[in-house]
């Protein structure tokens, strides 16, 4: 019975199947039927629970504009499924982010390839600039115009350049700034391991791209471990933990990108400056709310948002940033300098492993901290979270740790 889809899942599958059939039919006369589906009550309700349908809602206004303005090929001519639209949005976000973080021009050109291959119109680009969380939109838009110009797409280039000048005139120059002053290096050499549970190779590829761009402190070693086919987050992290002899282990989601090139310097300095700390997070709760659901209460730390300016500096001679001791950290990134087994005996899914591990570290007398970040160090593209088993694991947490806040 566990494999029988729920009624909501059945509706989702039927909606997706119908839309995919229309997109793959190569009959543009049928595309107007997609609007009828998107405006239906069934779609609107189901899209609140399924991220693919939620994202696809923005596709029809793009197609409608393109058709009205005789832009060919249209978006619907260029994709054959909802999944392909989702991947196209993802690749567009990755391109925008590489531009915003001033990645090498050849890496930006590589990321531009999928959009060029799909014959994406300028209006799709404009729509994504407005929808996606990126900073320095004017600068990004001008660089996109240059990419189109270099590809002999002069019409798209001209429109995007004019759009940037008209709509993003306050952000036409990149805010990215990087300042590394070595000074006197106080830390010892460390081996550092990045451990990730992986079920989407393209997403993980972008995660690795930013890891491979990190500046590495002298004599430190870096390794990456991708754990595939994990049955749970805890089992995957235990597998990675036992496979590595690293001094510092960074457990991160596959959809995290480390934007601060000086990230490793900051982490080493934090552990050196706070010897009582066993685990670092980038977002956390000083005191869990009464229901132990982290986002129901105040949190400390920072995640990347569209208004962030990229300005990173590091000097060994300066003090480490202030850090706040917390009760629990968010699991998108958990950084440890001690090996404590993850509780896969209790948390055999994908929820509450982070709050549990925070409690396990504190039980060992180790502090869990979140550093101040004037500029967000990472981005997390988590989308819509599946909370179908969340209550189950919340109750397990409360029972195991006898939390007084029940």
CSV table of C-alpha atoms in Angstrom, one decimal, residues 55-398:
chain,number,residue,atom,x,y,z
A,55,UNK,CA,7.2,27.1,-11.1
A,56,UNK,CA,5.4,26.3,-14.4
A,57,UNK,CA,2.7,28.9,-13.7
A,58,UNK,CA,5.1,31.7,-14.8
A,59,UNK,CA,5.6,30.0,-18.2
A,60,UNK,CA,2.3,31.0,-19.8
A,61,UNK,CA,2.7,34.8,-19.5
A,62,UNK,CA,6.1,34.4,-21.3
A,63,UNK,CA,4.6,32.4,-24.1
A,64,UNK,CA,1.6,34.7,-24.4
A,65,UNK,CA,3.9,37.8,-24.8
A,66,UNK,CA,6.1,36.0,-27.3
A,67,UNK,CA,3.1,34.9,-29.4
A,68,UNK,CA,1.5,38.4,-29.3
A,69,UNK,CA,4.8,40.0,-30.4
A,70,UNK,CA,5.5,37.3,-33.1
A,71,UNK,CA,8.7,36.2,-31.3
A,72,UNK,CA,9.8,32.8,-32.7
A,73,UNK,CA,10.4,30.3,-31.5
A,74,UNK,CA,8.2,30.7,-28.5
A,75,UNK,CA,9.1,29.2,-25.1
A,76,UNK,CA,6.6,26.4,-25.6
A,77,UNK,CA,8.2,25.6,-29.0
A,78,UNK,CA,11.5,25.3,-27.2
A,79,UNK,CA,10.5,22.9,-24.3
A,80,UNK,CA,8.7,19.6,-24.3
A,81,UNK,CA,7.9,19.1,-20.6
A,82,UNK,CA,7.4,20.8,-17.3
A,83,UNK,CA,10.6,19.3,-16.1
A,84,UNK,CA,12.5,20.9,-19.0
A,85,UNK,CA,11.1,24.3,-18.0
A,86,UNK,CA,12.2,23.7,-14.5
A,87,UNK,CA,15.7,22.8,-15.7
A,88,UNK,CA,15.8,25.8,-17.9
A,89,UNK,CA,14.9,28.1,-15.0
A,90,UNK,CA,17.6,26.4,-12.9
A,91,UNK,CA,20.3,26.8,-15.6
A,92,UNK,CA,19.3,30.5,-16.0
A,93,UNK,CA,19.7,31.1,-12.2
A,94,UNK,CA,23.1,29.4,-12.3
A,95,UNK,CA,24.1,31.6,-15.2
A,96,UNK,CA,22.9,34.8,-13.5
A,97,UNK,CA,24.8,33.8,-10.3
A,98,UNK,CA,28.0,33.2,-12.1
A,99,UNK,CA,27.8,36.6,-13.7
A,100,UNK,CA,27.0,38.3,-10.4
A,101,UNK,CA,29.9,36.6,-8.6
A,102,UNK,CA,32.3,37.6,-11.4
A,103,UNK,CA,33.2,34.0,-12.4
A,104,UNK,CA,35.7,33.6,-15.3
A,105,UNK,CA,34.3,34.6,-18.7
A,106,UNK,CA,34.8,31.1,-20.1
A,107,UNK,CA,32.7,29.6,-17.2
A,108,UNK,CA,30.0,32.2,-17.8
A,109,UNK,CA,30.0,31.4,-21.5
A,110,UNK,CA,29.7,27.7,-20.7
A,111,UNK,CA,26.7,28.4,-18.5
A,112,UNK,CA,25.1,30.5,-21.3
A,113,UNK,CA,25.2,27.6,-23.7
A,114,UNK,CA,22.0,25.8,-22.6
A,115,UNK,CA,20.0,29.1,-23.0
A,116,UNK,CA,21.4,29.7,-26.4
A,117,UNK,CA,20.7,26.1,-27.5
A,118,UNK,CA,17.0,26.6,-26.5
A,119,UNK,CA,16.7,29.8,-28.6
A,120,UNK,CA,15.4,31.6,-25.5
A,121,UNK,CA,14.0,35.0,-26.1
A,122,UNK,CA,14.9,38.3,-24.4
A,123,UNK,CA,11.5,38.3,-22.7
A,124,UNK,CA,12.3,35.0,-20.9
A,125,UNK,CA,15.5,36.6,-19.7
A,126,UNK,CA,13.7,39.7,-18.5
A,127,UNK,CA,11.1,37.6,-16.7
A,128,UNK,CA,13.7,35.5,-14.9
A,129,UNK,CA,15.6,38.7,-13.9
A,130,UNK,CA,12.5,39.8,-12.2
A,131,UNK,CA,11.6,36.4,-10.6
A,132,UNK,CA,14.9,35.0,-9.5
A,133,UNK,CA,16.9,35.9,-6.4
A,134,UNK,CA,20.1,37.6,-7.7
A,135,UNK,CA,21.9,40.8,-6.9
A,136,UNK,CA,23.3,43.5,-9.2
A,137,UNK,CA,20.6,42.9,-11.7
A,138,UNK,CA,21.6,45.8,-13.9
A,139,UNK,CA,25.2,44.5,-14.1
A,140,UNK,CA,23.9,41.0,-14.9
A,141,UNK,CA,21.6,42.2,-17.6
A,142,UNK,CA,24.3,44.2,-19.3
A,143,UNK,CA,26.6,41.1,-19.3
A,144,UNK,CA,23.8,39.1,-20.8
A,145,UNK,CA,23.5,41.6,-23.5
A,146,UNK,CA,27.2,41.2,-24.2
A,147,UNK,CA,26.8,37.4,-24.4
A,148,UNK,CA,24.0,37.8,-26.9
A,149,UNK,CA,26.0,40.3,-28.9
A,150,UNK,CA,29.0,38.0,-29.0
A,151,UNK,CA,26.6,35.3,-30.3
A,152,UNK,CA,25.4,37.6,-33.1
A,153,UNK,CA,22.0,37.9,-31.4
A,154,UNK,CA,22.0,41.7,-31.9
A,155,UNK,CA,18.2,42.2,-31.3
A,156,UNK,CA,18.3,40.5,-28.0
A,157,UNK,CA,21.5,42.3,-27.0
A,158,UNK,CA,20.0,45.7,-27.8
A,159,UNK,CA,16.8,45.1,-25.9
A,160,UNK,CA,18.5,43.8,-22.8
A,161,UNK,CA,21.0,46.6,-22.8
A,162,UNK,CA,18.2,49.2,-23.0
A,163,UNK,CA,16.1,47.3,-20.4
A,164,UNK,CA,19.1,47.4,-18.0
A,165,UNK,CA,19.6,51.1,-18.5
A,166,UNK,CA,15.9,51.8,-17.9
A,167,UNK,CA,15.0,49.5,-15.1
A,168,UNK,CA,18.2,48.8,-13.1
A,169,UNK,CA,20.2,52.0,-13.5
A,170,UNK,CA,21.3,51.9,-9.8
A,171,UNK,CA,23.0,48.5,-10.2
A,172,UNK,CA,24.8,48.7,-13.5
A,173,UNK,CA,28.2,48.2,-11.8
A,174,UNK,CA,29.1,45.0,-10.0
A,175,UNK,CA,29.4,45.2,-6.2
A,176,UNK,CA,31.7,42.2,-6.1
A,177,UNK,CA,34.8,42.9,-4.1
A,178,UNK,CA,37.4,40.5,-2.8
A,179,UNK,CA,40.3,41.4,-0.5
A,180,UNK,CA,42.6,38.7,0.9
A,181,UNK,CA,45.5,40.0,3.1
A,182,UNK,CA,47.4,37.0,4.4
A,183,UNK,CA,49.2,38.7,7.2
A,184,UNK,CA,50.5,36.2,9.7
A,185,UNK,CA,48.7,32.8,9.3
A,186,UNK,CA,47.8,31.6,12.8
A,187,UNK,CA,46.1,28.3,12.0
A,188,UNK,CA,47.6,24.8,11.5
A,189,UNK,CA,47.1,22.9,8.3
A,190,UNK,CA,43.7,21.2,8.1
A,191,UNK,CA,42.2,18.5,5.9
A,192,UNK,CA,38.7,19.6,5.0
A,193,UNK,CA,36.0,17.4,3.5
A,194,UNK,CA,32.7,18.5,1.9
A,195,UNK,CA,30.1,15.7,2.3
A,196,UNK,CA,26.9,15.8,0.3
A,197,UNK,CA,23.9,13.5,-0.3
A,198,UNK,CA,23.4,13.6,-4.0
A,199,UNK,CA,20.3,12.7,-6.1
A,200,UNK,CA,20.6,15.3,-8.9
A,201,UNK,CA,24.0,15.4,-10.6
A,202,UNK,CA,23.4,18.7,-12.4
A,203,UNK,CA,22.6,20.5,-9.1
A,204,UNK,CA,25.6,18.9,-7.4
A,205,UNK,CA,27.8,19.9,-10.3
A,206,UNK,CA,27.0,23.5,-9.6
A,207,UNK,CA,27.7,23.0,-5.9
A,208,UNK,CA,31.1,21.5,-6.8
A,209,UNK,CA,31.8,24.4,-9.1
A,210,UNK,CA,31.7,26.9,-6.3
A,211,UNK,CA,33.7,24.6,-4.0
A,212,UNK,CA,36.4,24.3,-6.6
A,213,UNK,CA,36.6,28.1,-6.8
A,214,UNK,CA,37.3,28.5,-3.1
A,215,UNK,CA,40.7,30.0,-2.1
A,216,UNK,CA,42.5,27.4,0.0
A,217,UNK,CA,44.6,28.3,3.0
A,218,UNK,CA,48.3,27.3,2.9
A,219,UNK,CA,49.0,23.6,3.4
A,220,UNK,CA,45.3,22.7,3.7
A,221,UNK,CA,43.8,19.8,1.8
A,222,UNK,CA,40.3,19.7,0.3
A,223,UNK,CA,38.2,16.7,-0.7
A,224,UNK,CA,34.6,16.3,-1.8
A,225,UNK,CA,32.5,13.2,-1.1
A,226,UNK,CA,29.2,12.8,-2.9
A,227,UNK,CA,27.0,10.1,-1.3
A,228,UNK,CA,24.5,8.7,-3.8
A,229,UNK,CA,21.4,6.4,-3.1
A,230,UNK,CA,21.4,7.3,0.6
A,231,UNK,CA,18.2,6.1,2.3
A,232,UNK,CA,18.2,9.1,4.6
A,233,UNK,CA,20.3,12.2,5.4
A,234,UNK,CA,21.7,10.7,8.5
A,235,UNK,CA,22.7,7.4,6.8
A,236,UNK,CA,24.4,9.4,4.0
A,237,UNK,CA,26.2,11.6,6.4
A,238,UNK,CA,27.4,8.7,8.5
A,239,UNK,CA,28.7,7.0,5.4
A,240,UNK,CA,30.6,10.2,4.4
A,241,UNK,CA,31.9,10.7,8.0
A,242,UNK,CA,33.3,7.2,8.2
A,243,UNK,CA,34.9,7.5,4.7
A,244,UNK,CA,36.9,10.6,5.6
A,245,UNK,CA,39.7,11.3,8.0
A,246,UNK,CA,39.3,15.1,7.6
A,247,UNK,CA,39.8,17.4,10.5
A,248,UNK,CA,36.9,19.5,9.5
A,249,UNK,CA,33.8,18.1,7.8
A,250,UNK,CA,31.3,20.3,6.0
A,251,UNK,CA,28.0,18.6,5.5
A,252,UNK,CA,26.0,20.5,2.9
A,253,UNK,CA,23.0,20.1,0.7
A,254,UNK,CA,23.6,19.6,-3.0
A,255,UNK,CA,21.7,22.8,-3.8
A,256,UNK,CA,24.0,25.0,-1.8
A,257,UNK,CA,26.6,27.3,-3.5
A,258,UNK,CA,29.4,28.8,-1.5
A,259,UNK,CA,29.6,32.4,-2.8
A,260,UNK,CA,32.4,33.6,-0.4
A,261,UNK,CA,35.7,32.6,-2.0
A,262,UNK,CA,37.3,33.1,1.5
A,263,UNK,CA,34.9,30.7,3.2
A,264,UNK,CA,37.6,28.2,4.3
A,265,UNK,CA,39.6,31.0,5.9
A,266,UNK,CA,36.6,32.1,7.9
A,267,UNK,CA,35.7,28.6,9.0
A,268,UNK,CA,39.3,27.8,10.2
A,269,UNK,CA,39.5,31.1,12.0
A,270,UNK,CA,36.2,30.5,13.7
A,271,UNK,CA,37.3,27.1,15.1
A,272,UNK,CA,40.6,28.5,16.1
A,273,UNK,CA,38.9,31.4,17.9
A,274,UNK,CA,36.2,29.4,19.5
A,275,UNK,CA,37.9,26.2,20.8
A,276,UNK,CA,34.7,25.2,22.7
A,277,UNK,CA,32.7,25.0,19.5
A,278,UNK,CA,32.2,21.7,17.9
A,279,UNK,CA,29.8,22.7,15.1
A,280,UNK,CA,29.2,25.8,13.0
A,281,UNK,CA,26.1,26.7,11.1
A,282,UNK,CA,25.2,29.7,9.0
A,283,UNK,CA,21.6,30.0,10.2
A,284,UNK,CA,20.3,28.9,13.6
A,285,UNK,CA,17.9,29.3,16.5
A,286,UNK,CA,19.3,30.7,19.8
A,287,UNK,CA,16.3,29.0,21.5
A,288,UNK,CA,13.9,26.7,19.7
A,289,UNK,CA,10.3,27.8,19.8
A,290,UNK,CA,7.8,25.8,21.9
A,291,UNK,CA,6.9,23.5,19.0
A,292,UNK,CA,10.7,23.0,18.1
A,293,UNK,CA,10.0,24.2,14.5
A,294,UNK,CA,13.0,26.4,13.9
A,295,UNK,CA,11.3,28.8,11.4
A,296,UNK,CA,8.5,29.5,13.8
A,297,UNK,CA,10.9,31.6,16.0
A,298,UNK,CA,13.6,34.1,15.6
A,299,UNK,CA,16.8,32.9,13.9
A,300,UNK,CA,20.3,34.3,13.6
A,301,UNK,CA,22.7,34.1,10.6
A,302,UNK,CA,22.2,34.9,7.0
A,303,UNK,CA,21.3,33.4,3.6
A,304,UNK,CA,21.8,35.1,0.3
A,305,UNK,CA,19.1,37.3,-1.0
A,306,UNK,CA,18.6,39.6,-4.0
A,307,UNK,CA,19.7,42.7,-2.2
A,308,UNK,CA,23.0,41.3,-1.0
A,309,UNK,CA,26.2,42.9,-2.2
A,310,UNK,CA,29.2,40.7,-2.7
A,311,UNK,CA,32.0,42.2,-0.6
A,312,UNK,CA,34.4,39.7,1.0
A,313,UNK,CA,37.6,40.4,2.8
A,314,UNK,CA,39.9,38.4,5.1
A,315,UNK,CA,43.0,39.3,7.2
A,316,UNK,CA,44.5,36.8,9.6
A,317,UNK,CA,45.5,39.7,11.8
A,318,UNK,CA,41.9,40.6,12.4
A,319,UNK,CA,39.6,39.0,14.9
A,320,UNK,CA,37.2,36.3,13.9
A,321,UNK,CA,33.6,37.6,13.4
A,322,UNK,CA,31.4,37.5,16.4
A,323,UNK,CA,29.5,34.2,16.8
A,324,UNK,CA,26.2,33.5,18.5
A,325,UNK,CA,25.8,30.3,20.5
A,326,UNK,CA,22.6,28.5,19.3
A,327,UNK,CA,20.4,25.6,20.3
A,328,UNK,CA,20.1,24.3,16.8
A,329,UNK,CA,21.3,25.1,13.2
A,330,UNK,CA,19.7,24.7,9.9
A,331,UNK,CA,20.8,21.6,8.0
A,332,UNK,CA,21.6,23.2,4.6
A,333,UNK,CA,25.2,23.5,6.0
A,334,UNK,CA,26.6,21.9,9.2
A,335,UNK,CA,30.4,22.2,9.8
A,336,UNK,CA,32.1,20.0,12.4
A,337,UNK,CA,35.5,19.4,13.9
A,338,UNK,CA,34.4,16.4,15.9
A,339,UNK,CA,32.9,13.1,14.7
A,340,UNK,CA,29.6,12.3,16.5
A,341,UNK,CA,27.4,9.7,14.8
A,342,UNK,CA,24.3,10.9,13.1
A,343,UNK,CA,21.2,9.3,14.6
A,344,UNK,CA,20.0,7.2,11.7
A,345,UNK,CA,18.5,4.8,14.3
A,346,UNK,CA,15.8,7.5,14.9
A,347,UNK,CA,15.8,9.9,11.9
A,348,UNK,CA,15.6,7.6,8.9
A,349,UNK,CA,14.2,10.3,6.6
A,350,UNK,CA,15.1,13.8,5.6
A,351,UNK,CA,13.7,15.9,8.5
A,352,UNK,CA,15.0,16.9,12.0
A,353,UNK,CA,18.4,15.4,11.5
A,354,UNK,CA,19.9,18.9,11.9
A,355,UNK,CA,18.1,19.7,15.2
A,356,UNK,CA,19.0,16.2,16.4
A,357,UNK,CA,22.7,16.6,15.6
A,358,UNK,CA,22.8,20.0,17.2
A,359,UNK,CA,21.4,18.4,20.4
A,360,UNK,CA,24.0,15.5,20.2
A,361,UNK,CA,26.9,18.0,20.0
A,362,UNK,CA,25.5,19.9,23.0
A,363,UNK,CA,25.1,16.7,25.0
A,364,UNK,CA,28.9,16.2,24.5
A,365,UNK,CA,29.5,19.6,26.0
A,366,UNK,CA,30.4,21.2,22.7
A,367,UNK,CA,29.0,24.5,21.6
A,368,UNK,CA,27.0,25.1,18.4
A,369,UNK,CA,27.6,28.6,16.9
A,370,UNK,CA,26.5,30.8,14.0
A,371,UNK,CA,28.9,33.6,12.9
A,372,UNK,CA,27.9,37.1,12.0
A,373,UNK,CA,28.0,37.6,8.2
A,374,UNK,CA,27.9,41.1,6.8
A,375,UNK,CA,27.4,39.5,3.4
A,376,UNK,CA,25.8,36.1,3.0
A,377,UNK,CA,28.5,33.4,2.5
A,378,UNK,CA,26.2,30.9,0.7
A,379,UNK,CA,23.1,30.6,-1.4
A,380,UNK,CA,20.6,27.8,-0.9
A,381,UNK,CA,18.2,27.0,-3.7
A,382,UNK,CA,15.8,24.8,-1.7
A,383,UNK,CA,12.5,25.4,-3.5
A,384,UNK,CA,9.4,23.9,-1.9
A,385,UNK,CA,10.1,21.6,1.0
A,386,UNK,CA,8.3,18.2,1.3
A,387,UNK,CA,6.9,18.2,4.9
A,388,UNK,CA,4.8,15.1,4.6
A,389,UNK,CA,6.9,13.3,7.3
A,390,UNK,CA,7.9,16.4,9.3
A,391,UNK,CA,5.5,15.9,12.1
A,392,UNK,CA,6.5,12.3,12.6
A,393,UNK,CA,10.2,13.2,13.1
A,394,UNK,CA,9.3,16.2,15.2
A,395,UNK,CA,7.6,13.9,17.6
A,396,UNK,CA,10.6,11.5,17.6
A,397,UNK,CA,12.8,14.4,18.4
A,398,UNK,CA,10.6,15.5,21.3
